[in-house]
Amino acid sequence: MSKVTHYGIIGCGMMGQEHLQNIALLPDTKVAAIFEPDAEMRARSARLAPDAVFVDSIAELLAIDALDCLMIASPNFRHMEQLEEIATTRALPVLVEKPLFTDPAHVARIQSFAETYPAPVWVAMEYRYMPPIAAFLHNAADATGGIKMLTIREHRFPFLEKVGDWNRFNHQTGGTFVEKCCHFFDLMRLTLQSEPVRVSASGGQDVNHLDESYNGATPDILDNGYVIVDFENGTRAMLELCMFAEGAEYQEEVSAVGPKGKIEAHVPGPGRFWPEHLGAAPVPKLIVSPRSPKGPESRNIPVDPALLAAGDHNGSTFYQHQKFLELVRGERDAPEVSLNDGKMAVLMGMAAQLSIAEHRVVEMSELIG
């Protein structure tokens, strides 16, 4: 009989509940305990994980002997302090949601944590595991003959409502290009297999949340922008973000171009946001366009409907959990998304935020040290 792997969950809001649904799809797993301070989120989580014990603190969670691993899906600005609390109490394997941290002052702290924490930590970068993105990554080098230019476009809906409206303010999210876009900076490094050298960005808050007020404060999160990144190996990448474009057929469009040709991945947004009167939701696509002989080839990359129903990330949360579970069970040696990967994605986002704020090109060495 297989041993059941027991999870402890820290934070069970919207994203935490997606994690609950995907853990439930894995064999021989159980959510044993949940720390979630908000009463409504606790009630929703209890329906998804009826056997879980609810606790009132991380210390109480870590005192449960049965736990094999931890999942952190709390608000961004809590991640650093919670990792440090775990490190001083009980070092278990951790899957921590992005962004890894939110403040440039945290860089030294995350470095110290990485050097001393004895158990594996996997940073949740779901976009790597979306089936169309995975297909893109697998085929990109051959289709392009060596990538020279990478473009990522996300045209999507505004930020959703979160508990306590924490995601309306830069000091709690790290800024839009940290909170939302660290996924894309992670994809840039992964696709190009190189480190960023400099970042130039332009962006603003032009449409969303301008008429909202929370305790007398107006949200300051950006809702659109462009980011250009130069890499050590001579390649370059661009991100185009618009958070008032939910009318688009596809939410993400990723393209890479090289001397041999072009490859694209088209990824739809969450199916629950697709209007019923338009019929079936769009199917993810991979398009390969060779230069010679010219002839674009498009193929659908369907996603298991059960995985689509378990979250908003095109099935990727399940595949990520599948691999993390292998790590917890000793079936793989190391996380695919390391603490350094998580750190670099955040620093690229911070460089973009700084470039926008100060109207200048930012050298990555300013942040990395």
Coordinates of C-alpha atoms in Angstrom, one line a residue:
M1 CA 0.0 0.0 0.0
S2 CA 1.4 3.4 -1.0
K3 CA 2.2 6.0 1.7
V4 CA 0.0 9.0 1.7
T5 CA 1.8 12.4 1.4
H6 CA 0.4 15.0 3.8
Y7 CA 0.4 18.7 2.9
G8 CA 0.2 21.7 5.2
I9 CA -1.2 24.8 3.5
I10 CA -0.3 28.4 4.4
G11 CA -2.9 30.8 2.8
C12 CA -6.0 29.5 1.1
G13 CA -7.5 32.3 -0.8
M14 CA -8.2 32.2 -4.5
M15 CA -4.9 30.6 -5.5
G16 CA -4.6 28.4 -2.5
Q17 CA -8.0 26.9 -3.4
E18 CA -6.7 26.1 -6.9
H19 CA -3.8 24.3 -5.2
L20 CA -6.3 22.3 -3.1
Q21 CA -8.2 21.2 -6.1
N22 CA -5.1 20.1 -7.9
I23 CA -3.6 18.3 -4.9
A24 CA -6.9 16.3 -4.8
L25 CA -6.2 15.0 -8.3
L26 CA -2.9 13.4 -7.3
P27 CA -2.7 9.8 -6.0
D28 CA -2.1 9.1 -2.3
T29 CA -2.1 12.7 -1.2
K30 CA -4.0 14.5 1.6
V31 CA -4.3 18.1 2.8
A32 CA -3.8 17.5 6.5
A33 CA -3.8 21.1 7.8
I34 CA -4.6 24.6 6.7
F35 CA -3.6 28.0 8.1
E36 CA -6.0 30.7 6.7
P37 CA -7.0 33.7 8.9
D38 CA -10.0 34.8 6.8
A39 CA -13.3 33.2 7.8
E40 CA -14.8 33.1 4.3
M41 CA -11.7 31.6 2.7
R42 CA -11.6 29.0 5.5
A43 CA -15.2 28.0 4.8
R44 CA -14.5 27.7 1.0
S45 CA -11.4 25.7 1.7
A46 CA -13.2 23.3 4.0
R47 CA -15.5 22.4 1.2
L48 CA -12.5 21.5 -1.0
A49 CA -10.5 19.7 1.7
P50 CA -13.1 18.4 4.2
D51 CA -10.6 16.3 6.1
A52 CA -8.2 19.1 6.8
V53 CA -7.6 20.5 10.3
F54 CA -7.7 24.3 10.5
V55 CA -5.1 26.0 12.7
D56 CA -4.6 29.5 13.9
S57 CA -0.9 30.0 13.3
I58 CA 2.1 28.7 11.3
A59 CA 3.6 27.5 14.6
E60 CA 0.5 25.4 15.2
L61 CA 0.6 24.0 11.6
L62 CA 4.3 23.0 11.9
A63 CA 3.6 21.2 15.2
I64 CA 1.5 18.6 13.3
D65 CA 3.8 15.6 13.0
A66 CA 2.1 14.0 10.0
L67 CA 3.1 16.8 7.6
D68 CA 5.5 15.8 4.8
C69 CA 5.6 19.2 2.9
L70 CA 4.2 22.7 2.9
M71 CA 2.5 24.9 0.3
I72 CA 2.6 28.7 0.7
A73 CA -0.1 30.6 -1.1
S74 CA -0.4 33.6 1.2
P75 CA -0.3 37.3 0.1
N76 CA 3.0 38.2 -1.6
F77 CA 4.4 40.4 1.2
R78 CA 4.1 37.5 3.7
H79 CA 6.3 35.0 1.8
M80 CA 9.7 36.1 3.1
E81 CA 8.7 36.2 6.8
Q82 CA 6.9 32.9 6.6
L83 CA 9.8 31.1 5.0
E84 CA 12.0 32.4 7.7
E85 CA 9.6 31.3 10.4
I86 CA 9.5 27.8 8.9
A87 CA 13.3 27.7 8.8
T88 CA 13.6 28.4 12.5
T89 CA 11.0 25.8 13.4
R90 CA 10.8 22.8 11.1
A91 CA 12.5 22.4 7.7
L92 CA 10.1 20.6 5.4
P93 CA 10.0 20.7 1.5
V94 CA 8.2 23.8 0.4
L95 CA 6.3 24.9 -2.7
V96 CA 6.0 28.7 -2.4
E97 CA 3.9 30.8 -4.7
K98 CA 5.5 33.6 -6.7
P99 CA 6.7 36.2 -6.2
L100 CA 9.3 34.9 -3.8
F101 CA 9.7 38.3 -2.2
T102 CA 8.5 41.9 -2.7
D103 CA 11.1 44.3 -1.4
P104 CA 14.7 44.9 -2.7
A105 CA 15.8 44.8 0.9
H106 CA 14.8 41.1 1.0
V107 CA 17.6 40.1 -1.4
A108 CA 20.1 39.5 1.4
R109 CA 17.5 37.6 3.5
I110 CA 16.5 35.3 0.7
Q111 CA 20.2 34.6 -0.1
S112 CA 20.8 33.7 3.6
F113 CA 17.7 31.5 3.6
A114 CA 18.8 29.7 0.4
E115 CA 22.3 29.0 1.9
T116 CA 21.0 27.6 5.1
Y117 CA 17.6 25.9 4.6
P118 CA 18.3 22.2 4.5
A119 CA 15.1 21.0 2.6
P120 CA 14.2 21.7 -1.0
V121 CA 12.2 24.8 -1.9
W122 CA 10.3 25.0 -5.3
V123 CA 9.1 28.4 -6.5
A124 CA 5.6 28.1 -8.1
M125 CA 6.0 29.3 -11.7
E126 CA 2.9 27.7 -13.2
Y127 CA 3.3 29.2 -16.7
R128 CA 6.3 26.9 -17.4
Y129 CA 3.9 23.9 -17.2
M130 CA 1.0 25.1 -19.4
P131 CA 0.8 22.5 -22.2
P132 CA 1.1 25.0 -25.1
I133 CA 4.1 26.7 -23.3
A134 CA 5.7 23.4 -22.6
A135 CA 5.3 22.5 -26.3
F136 CA 6.8 25.8 -27.2
L137 CA 9.8 25.3 -25.0
H138 CA 10.4 21.8 -26.3
N139 CA 10.3 22.9 -30.0
A140 CA 11.7 26.4 -29.9
A141 CA 15.4 25.7 -30.5
D142 CA 14.8 23.5 -33.5
A143 CA 12.1 25.7 -35.0
T144 CA 14.1 28.9 -34.8
G145 CA 17.6 27.5 -35.4
G146 CA 18.6 29.4 -32.3
I147 CA 16.5 32.1 -30.7
K148 CA 17.5 35.7 -31.3
M149 CA 14.2 37.5 -30.3
L150 CA 11.6 36.5 -27.8
T151 CA 8.3 38.3 -27.4
I152 CA 5.7 37.7 -24.7
R153 CA 2.3 39.4 -24.8
E154 CA -0.3 39.1 -22.1
H155 CA -3.7 40.8 -22.8
R156 CA -6.0 40.0 -19.9
F157 CA -8.5 41.1 -17.3
P158 CA -7.8 43.5 -14.4
F159 CA -6.6 42.3 -11.1
L160 CA -9.3 40.3 -9.3
E161 CA -10.5 41.1 -5.8
K162 CA -8.4 39.5 -3.1
V163 CA -8.8 39.2 0.7
G164 CA -8.3 42.6 2.3
D165 CA -7.7 44.1 -1.2
W166 CA -4.0 43.5 -0.6
N167 CA -3.3 43.3 -4.4
R168 CA -4.2 46.9 -5.0
F169 CA -1.0 48.4 -3.7
N170 CA 2.6 48.2 -4.7
H171 CA 4.0 47.9 -1.2
Q172 CA 2.1 44.6 -0.8
T173 CA 2.5 43.1 -4.3
G174 CA 5.9 44.3 -5.2
G175 CA 4.4 46.1 -8.1
T176 CA 2.6 44.7 -11.2
F177 CA 5.8 43.8 -13.0
V178 CA 6.8 41.7 -9.9
E179 CA 3.4 40.3 -8.9
K180 CA 2.1 39.5 -12.3
C181 CA 5.1 39.4 -14.6
C182 CA 7.7 37.4 -12.7
H183 CA 6.1 34.4 -14.5
F184 CA 7.2 35.9 -17.9
F185 CA 10.6 37.0 -16.7
D186 CA 11.1 33.4 -15.6
L187 CA 10.1 32.2 -19.0
M188 CA 12.6 34.6 -20.6
R189 CA 15.5 33.1 -18.7
L190 CA 14.3 29.6 -19.2
T191 CA 13.7 30.0 -23.0
L192 CA 16.9 31.9 -23.7
Q193 CA 19.1 30.0 -21.3
S194 CA 20.9 33.2 -20.3
E195 CA 21.0 35.9 -17.6
P196 CA 19.5 39.4 -18.0
V197 CA 21.9 42.3 -18.3
R198 CA 19.7 45.4 -18.6
V199 CA 16.1 46.3 -18.5
S200 CA 14.2 49.2 -20.1
A201 CA 10.5 49.7 -19.5
S202 CA 7.6 52.1 -20.0
G203 CA 4.2 51.7 -18.3
G204 CA 1.4 53.3 -16.4
Q205 CA -1.9 53.0 -14.6
D206 CA -4.3 54.4 -17.2
V207 CA -7.6 52.5 -16.9
N208 CA -8.0 50.2 -13.9
H209 CA -8.8 50.9 -10.3
L210 CA -8.6 54.7 -10.6
D211 CA -12.1 55.2 -9.0
E212 CA -11.4 52.8 -6.1
S213 CA -10.5 53.8 -2.6
Y214 CA -9.4 51.7 0.4
N215 CA -9.1 53.4 3.7
G216 CA -8.7 56.7 1.8
A217 CA -6.0 55.4 -0.5
T218 CA -6.2 55.0 -4.2
P219 CA -4.6 51.8 -5.8
D220 CA -1.2 52.5 -7.3
I221 CA -0.7 49.3 -9.3
L222 CA 0.2 49.6 -13.0
D223 CA -2.1 48.2 -15.6
N224 CA -0.1 48.2 -18.8
G225 CA 3.4 48.5 -20.1
Y226 CA 6.3 47.3 -22.3
V227 CA 9.6 45.8 -21.0
I228 CA 12.7 45.2 -23.1
V229 CA 15.5 42.9 -21.7
D230 CA 19.0 42.4 -23.0
F231 CA 20.6 39.1 -22.2
E232 CA 24.3 38.1 -21.7
N233 CA 24.2 35.8 -24.8
G234 CA 23.2 38.7 -27.1
T235 CA 19.5 37.7 -27.3
R236 CA 16.7 40.1 -26.4
A237 CA 13.2 39.8 -25.2
M238 CA 10.1 42.0 -24.9
L239 CA 7.1 41.8 -22.7
E240 CA 3.8 43.6 -23.6
L241 CA 1.3 43.7 -20.8
C242 CA -2.3 45.1 -20.9
M243 CA -4.7 44.4 -18.1
F244 CA -7.8 45.9 -19.7
A245 CA -7.9 43.6 -22.7
E246 CA -10.0 40.7 -21.6
G247 CA -11.9 40.9 -24.9
A248 CA -9.0 39.1 -26.6
E249 CA -9.4 35.6 -27.9
Y250 CA -6.1 34.5 -26.4
Q251 CA -4.6 35.8 -23.2
E252 CA -1.0 35.0 -23.8
E253 CA 0.9 34.9 -27.1
V254 CA 4.6 33.9 -26.9
S255 CA 6.8 34.0 -30.0
A256 CA 10.5 33.2 -30.7
V257 CA 12.3 34.0 -33.9
G258 CA 15.7 32.9 -35.2
P259 CA 17.5 32.4 -38.5
K260 CA 15.5 29.3 -39.3
G261 CA 12.0 30.5 -38.5
K262 CA 9.4 31.4 -35.9
I263 CA 7.4 29.6 -33.3
E264 CA 4.4 30.8 -31.4
A265 CA 2.2 29.6 -28.5
H266 CA -1.3 31.0 -28.1
V267 CA -2.9 30.4 -24.7
P268 CA -6.5 31.3 -23.8
G269 CA -7.5 32.8 -20.5
P270 CA -9.5 31.0 -17.7
G271 CA -12.4 29.2 -19.3
R272 CA -14.8 30.5 -16.6
F273 CA -14.4 34.0 -18.1
W274 CA -15.3 32.9 -21.6
P275 CA -18.9 34.0 -22.5
E276 CA -21.3 31.2 -23.1
H277 CA -22.8 32.9 -26.1
L278 CA -19.5 32.6 -28.0
G279 CA -19.6 28.9 -27.8
A280 CA -16.6 26.7 -26.9
A281 CA -13.6 28.4 -25.4
P282 CA -10.5 28.8 -27.6
V283 CA -8.1 25.9 -27.8
P284 CA -4.4 26.5 -27.1
K285 CA -2.2 26.5 -30.3
L286 CA 1.3 26.0 -31.3
I287 CA 2.3 27.6 -34.7
V288 CA 5.6 26.9 -36.4
S289 CA 6.5 29.2 -39.3
P290 CA 9.7 28.2 -41.2
R291 CA 11.4 30.7 -43.4
S292 CA 12.1 28.2 -46.2
P293 CA 10.1 26.5 -47.4
K294 CA 7.5 29.0 -46.2
G295 CA 4.4 27.4 -44.8
P296 CA 3.1 28.0 -41.3
E297 CA 1.9 24.9 -39.5
S298 CA -0.6 25.2 -36.7
R299 CA -1.7 22.5 -34.3
N300 CA -4.0 22.4 -31.3
I301 CA -2.6 21.6 -27.9
P302 CA -5.7 20.5 -26.0
V303 CA -5.8 20.4 -22.2
D304 CA -7.6 17.7 -20.1
P305 CA -11.0 19.2 -19.2
A306 CA -10.6 17.9 -15.6
L307 CA -7.4 20.0 -15.3
L308 CA -9.1 23.1 -16.8
A309 CA -11.9 22.7 -14.2
A310 CA -9.4 22.6 -11.4
G311 CA -8.0 26.1 -11.9
D312 CA -7.3 29.2 -14.0
H313 CA -3.9 28.3 -15.3
N314 CA -4.5 26.0 -18.3
G315 CA -3.7 22.8 -16.4
S316 CA -0.3 23.9 -15.3
T317 CA -0.9 23.9 -11.6
F318 CA -1.5 20.1 -11.8
Y319 CA 1.6 19.4 -13.7
Q320 CA 3.6 21.5 -11.3
H321 CA 2.2 19.7 -8.3
Q322 CA 2.9 16.4 -10.0
K323 CA 6.6 17.2 -10.2
F324 CA 6.7 18.7 -6.7
L325 CA 5.3 15.5 -5.3
E326 CA 8.0 13.6 -7.0
L327 CA 10.5 15.8 -5.2
V328 CA 8.8 15.3 -1.8
R329 CA 8.8 11.5 -2.4
G330 CA 12.5 11.4 -3.3
E331 CA 11.8 10.6 -6.9
R332 CA 13.7 13.6 -8.2
D333 CA 16.8 15.2 -6.9
A334 CA 16.1 19.0 -7.0
P335 CA 13.3 21.5 -7.8
E336 CA 12.9 22.5 -11.4
V337 CA 12.3 26.1 -10.3
S338 CA 14.9 27.0 -7.8
L339 CA 15.2 29.8 -5.2
N340 CA 17.6 31.4 -7.6
D341 CA 15.1 31.2 -10.4
G342 CA 12.5 32.8 -8.2
K343 CA 14.9 35.5 -7.1
M344 CA 16.0 36.4 -10.6
A345 CA 12.4 36.7 -11.8
V346 CA 11.6 39.1 -9.0
L347 CA 14.7 41.2 -9.6
M348 CA 13.8 41.5 -13.3
G349 CA 10.4 42.7 -12.3
M350 CA 11.9 45.2 -9.8
A351 CA 14.2 46.5 -12.6
A352 CA 11.1 47.1 -14.8
Q353 CA 9.3 48.9 -12.0
L354 CA 12.4 51.0 -11.3
S355 CA 12.9 51.8 -15.0
I356 CA 9.3 53.0 -15.3
A357 CA 9.5 55.1 -12.1
E358 CA 12.8 56.7 -12.9
H359 CA 12.5 56.9 -16.8
R360 CA 15.8 55.2 -17.4
V361 CA 17.6 51.9 -18.4
V362 CA 18.4 49.8 -15.3
E363 CA 21.5 47.6 -15.3
M364 CA 20.7 44.3 -13.5
S365 CA 24.0 44.7 -11.6
E366 CA 22.3 47.5 -9.6
L367 CA 19.9 45.0 -8.1
I368 CA 22.0 41.8 -8.0
G369 CA 25.1 43.5 -6.6

